Short mmCIF file of C-alpha atoms and ligand atoms in Angstrom, two decimals:
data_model
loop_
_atom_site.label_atom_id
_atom_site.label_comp_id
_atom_site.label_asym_id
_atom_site.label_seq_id
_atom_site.Cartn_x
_atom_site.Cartn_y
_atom_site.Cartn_z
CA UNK N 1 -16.32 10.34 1.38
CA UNK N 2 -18.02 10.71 4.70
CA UNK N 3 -20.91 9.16 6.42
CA UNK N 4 -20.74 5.92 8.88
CA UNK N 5 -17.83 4.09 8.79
CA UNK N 6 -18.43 0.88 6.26
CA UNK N 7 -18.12 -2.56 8.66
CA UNK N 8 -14.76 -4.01 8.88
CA UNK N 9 -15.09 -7.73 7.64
CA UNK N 10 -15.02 -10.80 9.90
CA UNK N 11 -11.53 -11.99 8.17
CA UNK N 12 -9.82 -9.08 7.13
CA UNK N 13 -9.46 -5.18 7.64
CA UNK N 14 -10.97 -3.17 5.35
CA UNK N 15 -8.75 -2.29 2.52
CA UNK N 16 -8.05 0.87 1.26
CA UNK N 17 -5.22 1.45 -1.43
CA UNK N 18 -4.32 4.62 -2.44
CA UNK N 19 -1.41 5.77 -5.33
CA UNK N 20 -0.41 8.55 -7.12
CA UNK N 21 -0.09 7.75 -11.18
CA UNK N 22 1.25 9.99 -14.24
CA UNK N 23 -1.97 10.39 -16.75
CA UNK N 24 -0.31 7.31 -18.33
CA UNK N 25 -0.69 4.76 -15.42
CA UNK N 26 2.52 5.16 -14.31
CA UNK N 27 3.72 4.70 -10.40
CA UNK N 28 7.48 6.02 -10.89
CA UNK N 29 10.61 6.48 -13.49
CA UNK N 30 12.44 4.20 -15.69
CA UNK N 31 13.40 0.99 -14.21
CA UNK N 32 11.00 2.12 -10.82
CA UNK N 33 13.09 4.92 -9.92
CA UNK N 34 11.00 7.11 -7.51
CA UNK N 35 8.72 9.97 -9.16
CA UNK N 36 7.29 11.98 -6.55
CA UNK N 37 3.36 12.60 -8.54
CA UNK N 38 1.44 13.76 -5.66
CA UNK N 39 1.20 17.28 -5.36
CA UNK N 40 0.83 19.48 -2.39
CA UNK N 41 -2.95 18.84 -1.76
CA UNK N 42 -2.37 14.91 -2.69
CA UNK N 43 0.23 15.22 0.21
CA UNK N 44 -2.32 16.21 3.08
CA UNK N 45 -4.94 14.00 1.81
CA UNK N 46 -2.57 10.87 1.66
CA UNK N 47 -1.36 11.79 5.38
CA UNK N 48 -5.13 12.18 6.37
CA UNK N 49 -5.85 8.56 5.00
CA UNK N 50 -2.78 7.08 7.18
CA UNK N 51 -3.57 9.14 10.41
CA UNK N 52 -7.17 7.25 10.52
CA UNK N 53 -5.17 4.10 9.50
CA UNK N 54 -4.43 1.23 11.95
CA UNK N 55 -1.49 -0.11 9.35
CA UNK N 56 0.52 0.84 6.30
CA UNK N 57 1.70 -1.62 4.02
CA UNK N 58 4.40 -1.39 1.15
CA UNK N 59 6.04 -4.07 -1.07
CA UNK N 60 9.80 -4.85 -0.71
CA UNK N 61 10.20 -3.08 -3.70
CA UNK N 62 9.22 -0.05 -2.59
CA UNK N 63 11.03 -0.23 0.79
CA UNK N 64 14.20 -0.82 -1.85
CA UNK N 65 13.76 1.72 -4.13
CA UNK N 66 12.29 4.46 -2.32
CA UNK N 67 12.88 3.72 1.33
CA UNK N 68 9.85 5.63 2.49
CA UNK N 69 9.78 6.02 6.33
CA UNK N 70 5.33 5.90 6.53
CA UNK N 71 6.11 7.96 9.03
CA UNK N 72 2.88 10.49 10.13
CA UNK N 73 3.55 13.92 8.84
CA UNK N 74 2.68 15.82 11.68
CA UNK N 75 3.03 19.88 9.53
CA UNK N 76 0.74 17.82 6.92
CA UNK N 77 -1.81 17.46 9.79
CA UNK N 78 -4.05 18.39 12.25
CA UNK N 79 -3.05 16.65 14.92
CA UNK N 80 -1.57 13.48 14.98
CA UNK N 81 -3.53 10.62 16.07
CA UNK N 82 -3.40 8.57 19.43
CA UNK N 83 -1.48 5.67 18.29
CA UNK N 84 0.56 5.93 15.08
CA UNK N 85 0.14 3.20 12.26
CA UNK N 86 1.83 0.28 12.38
CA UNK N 87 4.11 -0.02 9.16
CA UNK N 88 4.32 -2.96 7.68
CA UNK N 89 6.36 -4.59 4.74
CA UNK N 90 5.51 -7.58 2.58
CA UNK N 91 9.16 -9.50 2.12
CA UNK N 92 9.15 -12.90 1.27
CA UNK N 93 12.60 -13.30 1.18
CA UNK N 94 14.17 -11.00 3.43
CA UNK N 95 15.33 -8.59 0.99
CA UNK N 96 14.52 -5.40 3.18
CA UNK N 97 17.91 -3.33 3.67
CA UNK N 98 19.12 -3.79 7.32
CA UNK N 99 19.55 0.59 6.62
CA UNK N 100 15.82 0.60 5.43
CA UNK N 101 14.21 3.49 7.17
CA UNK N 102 10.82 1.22 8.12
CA UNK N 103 12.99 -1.11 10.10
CA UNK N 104 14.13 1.87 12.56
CA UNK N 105 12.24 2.01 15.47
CA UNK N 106 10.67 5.61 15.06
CA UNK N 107 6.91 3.48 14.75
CA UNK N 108 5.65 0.15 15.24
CA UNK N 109 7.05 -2.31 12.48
CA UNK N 110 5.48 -5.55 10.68
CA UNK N 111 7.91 -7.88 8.53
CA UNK N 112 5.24 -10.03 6.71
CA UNK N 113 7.33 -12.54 5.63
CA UNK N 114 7.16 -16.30 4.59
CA UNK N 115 7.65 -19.51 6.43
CA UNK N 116 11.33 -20.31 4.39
CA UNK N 117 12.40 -16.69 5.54
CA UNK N 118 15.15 -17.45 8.15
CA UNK N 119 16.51 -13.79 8.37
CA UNK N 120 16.58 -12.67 12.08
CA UNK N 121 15.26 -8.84 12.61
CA UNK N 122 15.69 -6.32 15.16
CA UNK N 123 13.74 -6.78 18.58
CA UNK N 124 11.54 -4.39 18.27
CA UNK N 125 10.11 -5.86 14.69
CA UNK N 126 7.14 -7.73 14.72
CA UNK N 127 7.74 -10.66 12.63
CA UNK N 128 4.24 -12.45 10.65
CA UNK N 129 4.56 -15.38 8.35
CA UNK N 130 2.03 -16.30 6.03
CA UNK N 131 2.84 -18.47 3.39
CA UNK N 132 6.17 -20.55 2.31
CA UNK N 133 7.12 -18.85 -1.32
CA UNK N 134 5.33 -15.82 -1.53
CA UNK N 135 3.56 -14.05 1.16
CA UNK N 136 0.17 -15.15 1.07
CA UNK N 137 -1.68 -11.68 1.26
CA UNK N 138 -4.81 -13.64 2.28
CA UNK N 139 -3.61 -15.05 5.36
CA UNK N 140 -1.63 -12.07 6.12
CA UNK N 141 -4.58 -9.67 6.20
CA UNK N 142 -6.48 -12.50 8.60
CA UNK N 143 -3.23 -12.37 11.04
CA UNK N 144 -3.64 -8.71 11.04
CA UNK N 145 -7.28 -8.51 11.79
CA UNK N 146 -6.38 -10.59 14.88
CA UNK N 147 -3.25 -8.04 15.91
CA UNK N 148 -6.44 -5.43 16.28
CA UNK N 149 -6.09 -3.82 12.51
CA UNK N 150 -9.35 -2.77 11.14
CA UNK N 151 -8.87 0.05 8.46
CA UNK N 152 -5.29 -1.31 6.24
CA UNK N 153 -4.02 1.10 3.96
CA UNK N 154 -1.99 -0.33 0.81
CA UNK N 155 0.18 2.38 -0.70
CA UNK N 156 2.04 -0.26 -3.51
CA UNK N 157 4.17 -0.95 -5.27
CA UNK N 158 2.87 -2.70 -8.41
CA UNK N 159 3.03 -5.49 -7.65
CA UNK N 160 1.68 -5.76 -4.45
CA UNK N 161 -1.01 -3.76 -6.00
CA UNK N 162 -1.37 -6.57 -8.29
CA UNK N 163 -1.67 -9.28 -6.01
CA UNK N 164 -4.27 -7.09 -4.01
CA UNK N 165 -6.37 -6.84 -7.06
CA UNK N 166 -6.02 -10.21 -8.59
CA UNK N 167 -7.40 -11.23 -5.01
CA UNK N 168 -9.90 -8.64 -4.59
CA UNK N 169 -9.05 -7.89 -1.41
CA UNK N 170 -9.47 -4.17 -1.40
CA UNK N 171 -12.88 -2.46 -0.58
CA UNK N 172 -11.96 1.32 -1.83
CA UNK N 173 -9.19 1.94 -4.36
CA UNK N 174 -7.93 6.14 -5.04
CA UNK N 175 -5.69 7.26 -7.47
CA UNK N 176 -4.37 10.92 -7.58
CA UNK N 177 -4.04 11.08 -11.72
CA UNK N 178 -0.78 13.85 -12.12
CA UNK N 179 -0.78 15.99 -15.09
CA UNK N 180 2.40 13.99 -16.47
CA UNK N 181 2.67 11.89 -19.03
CA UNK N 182 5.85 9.56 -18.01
CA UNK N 183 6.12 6.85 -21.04
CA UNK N 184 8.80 4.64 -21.73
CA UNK N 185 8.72 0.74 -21.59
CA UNK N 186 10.18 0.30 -18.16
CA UNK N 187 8.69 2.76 -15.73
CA UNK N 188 6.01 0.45 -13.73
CA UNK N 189 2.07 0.79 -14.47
CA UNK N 190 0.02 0.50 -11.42
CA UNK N 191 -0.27 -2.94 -11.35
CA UNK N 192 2.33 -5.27 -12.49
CA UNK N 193 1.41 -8.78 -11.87
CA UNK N 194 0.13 -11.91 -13.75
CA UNK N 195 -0.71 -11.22 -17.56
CA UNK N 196 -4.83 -10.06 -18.22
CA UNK N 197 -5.49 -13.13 -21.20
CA UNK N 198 -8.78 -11.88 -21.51
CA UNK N 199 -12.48 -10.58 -20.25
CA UNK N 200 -12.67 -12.77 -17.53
CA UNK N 201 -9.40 -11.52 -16.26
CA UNK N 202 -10.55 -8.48 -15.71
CA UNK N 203 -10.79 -6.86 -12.22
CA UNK N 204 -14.18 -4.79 -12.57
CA UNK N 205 -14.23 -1.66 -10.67
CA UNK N 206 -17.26 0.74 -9.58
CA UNK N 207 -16.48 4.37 -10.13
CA UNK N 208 -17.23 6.23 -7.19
CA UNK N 209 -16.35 9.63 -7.68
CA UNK N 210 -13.85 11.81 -9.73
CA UNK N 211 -12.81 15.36 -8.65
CA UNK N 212 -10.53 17.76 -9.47
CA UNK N 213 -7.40 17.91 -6.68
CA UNK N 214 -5.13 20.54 -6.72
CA UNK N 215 -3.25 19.96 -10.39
CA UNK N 216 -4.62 16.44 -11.17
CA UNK N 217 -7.61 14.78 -9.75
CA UNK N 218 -8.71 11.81 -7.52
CA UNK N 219 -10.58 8.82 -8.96
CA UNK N 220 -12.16 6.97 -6.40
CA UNK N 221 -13.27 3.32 -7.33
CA UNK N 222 -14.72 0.37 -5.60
CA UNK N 223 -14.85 -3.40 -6.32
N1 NAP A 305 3.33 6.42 -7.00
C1 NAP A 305 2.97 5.71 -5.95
O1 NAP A 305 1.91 5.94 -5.35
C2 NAP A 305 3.86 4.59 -5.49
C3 NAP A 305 3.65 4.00 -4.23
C4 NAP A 305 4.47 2.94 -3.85
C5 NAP A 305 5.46 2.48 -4.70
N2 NAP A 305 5.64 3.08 -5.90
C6 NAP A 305 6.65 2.58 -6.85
O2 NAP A 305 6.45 1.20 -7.04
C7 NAP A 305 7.70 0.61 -7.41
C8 NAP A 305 7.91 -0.65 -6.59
O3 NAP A 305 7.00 -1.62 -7.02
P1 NAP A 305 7.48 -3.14 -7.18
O4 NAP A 305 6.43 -3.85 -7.95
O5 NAP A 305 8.87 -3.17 -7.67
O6 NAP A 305 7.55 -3.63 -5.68
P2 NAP A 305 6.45 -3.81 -4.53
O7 NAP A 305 5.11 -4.04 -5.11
O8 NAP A 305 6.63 -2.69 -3.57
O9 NAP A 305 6.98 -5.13 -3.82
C9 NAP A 305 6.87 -6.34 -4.55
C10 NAP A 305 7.65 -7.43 -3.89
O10 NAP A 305 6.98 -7.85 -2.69
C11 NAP A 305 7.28 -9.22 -2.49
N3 NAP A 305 6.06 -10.01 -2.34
C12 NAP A 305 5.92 -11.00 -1.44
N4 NAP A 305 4.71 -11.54 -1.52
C13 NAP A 305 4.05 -10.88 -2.50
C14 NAP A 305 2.74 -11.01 -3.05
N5 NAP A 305 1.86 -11.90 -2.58
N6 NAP A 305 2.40 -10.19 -4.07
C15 NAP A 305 3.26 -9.27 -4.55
N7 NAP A 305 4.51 -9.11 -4.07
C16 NAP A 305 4.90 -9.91 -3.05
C17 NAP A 305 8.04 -9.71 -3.73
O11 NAP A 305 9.43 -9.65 -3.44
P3 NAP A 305 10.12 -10.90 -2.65
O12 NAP A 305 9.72 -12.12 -3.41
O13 NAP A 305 11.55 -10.61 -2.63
O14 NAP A 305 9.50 -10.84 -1.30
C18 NAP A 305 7.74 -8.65 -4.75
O15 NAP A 305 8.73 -8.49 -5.73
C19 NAP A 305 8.77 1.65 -7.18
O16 NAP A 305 9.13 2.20 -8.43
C20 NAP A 305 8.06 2.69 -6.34
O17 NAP A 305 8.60 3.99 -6.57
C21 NAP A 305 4.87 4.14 -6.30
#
């Protein structure tokens, strides 16, 4: 995964998701409770990928359920970069907890939110709207192109990932694959979105690499 960095396109930052899964596509628990399927090696690697990011961007799902921080790490790395990433959360709605970890002001903080959103936020949130029901992902990734964001990492949740995929708007896609099998008919796949009806459904993917990592292994993948 080295060589020159890949051009960041005229409209959007390059897109790079990343997730953890259970060997069965999973992202978490029954009904989305948090499973934490990254192991020790996954850890550094994911903290490396958001230290040479310019943003960070979870679902309101995930800022409910798991109320991750996207804080930088800095015993997971080497040293911690000039600027940290900004964080930013896709609400529509305004759902995000006022408590939510993301909205504290430990980092800088995006609320992509929608046009019908009249929630107020704290001062030191940067507020984006794109869209009226849903956040259009589209627009949002335009708006921050133009705050200065050229390499966007998407860490979920499902559906987010969803939307991102539907809309091919992702240039590199990894998966750390856990050696757990989670099952059950409620714990979310890695994408949860509109129903695959057939072939042309289908987002194709290019398999870059696959390598053992630590327990599991990393699939790398491209549109
Ligand atoms: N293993 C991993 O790597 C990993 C990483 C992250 C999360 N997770 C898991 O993922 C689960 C959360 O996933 P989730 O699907 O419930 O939530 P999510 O993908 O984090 O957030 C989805 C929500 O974002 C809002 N949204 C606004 N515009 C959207 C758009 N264009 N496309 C998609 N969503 C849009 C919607 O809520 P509103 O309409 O209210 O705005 C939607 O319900 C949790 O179980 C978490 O533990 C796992």
């Amino acid at each position: 995964m080295s060589g020159p960095p890949e051009p960041v396109p005229s409209d959007r930052p390059r897109v790079w998701v990343n997730c953890a899964v259970s060997m069965d596509g999973r992202l978490a628990f029954a009904h989305g409770v948090r499973a934490s399927l990254s192991g020790p090696e996954d850890l550094v690697r994911v903290h490396r990928l958001r230290a040479g990011s310019d943003a960070i961007l979870v679902g309101v799902g995930t800022v409910v359920q798991d109320d991750p921080s996207l804080r930088l790490k800095p015993e997971l790395l080497d040293e911690l970069p000039k600027r940290p990433p900004r964080r930013v959360v896709v609400d529509a709605s305004g759902r995000t907890p006022v408590s939510a970890r993301i909205l504290d002001s430990s980092a800088p903080t995006i609320v992509a939110t929608t046009e019908n959103n009249a929630r107020t936020y704290p001062d030191h949130v940067h507020v984006l709207r794109a869209g009226r029901d849903q956040v259009d992902l589209r627009l949002l990734f335009r708006l921050l192109r133009d705050l200065g964001v050229a390499q966007l990492m998407v860490e979920g949740g499902s559906r987010i990932l969803a939307s991102v995929a539907r809309e091919r708007l992702f240039d590199r896609w990894t998966i750390y694959y856990a050696p757990v099998l989670v099952g059950g008919t409620t714990a979310p796949s890695m994408v949860r979105g509109p129903e695959s009806i057939g072939p042309t459904d289908l987002v194709r993917l290019k398999l870059e690499s696959v390598a053992p990592l630590g327990e599991g292994f990393l699939a790398t993948l491209r549109p």
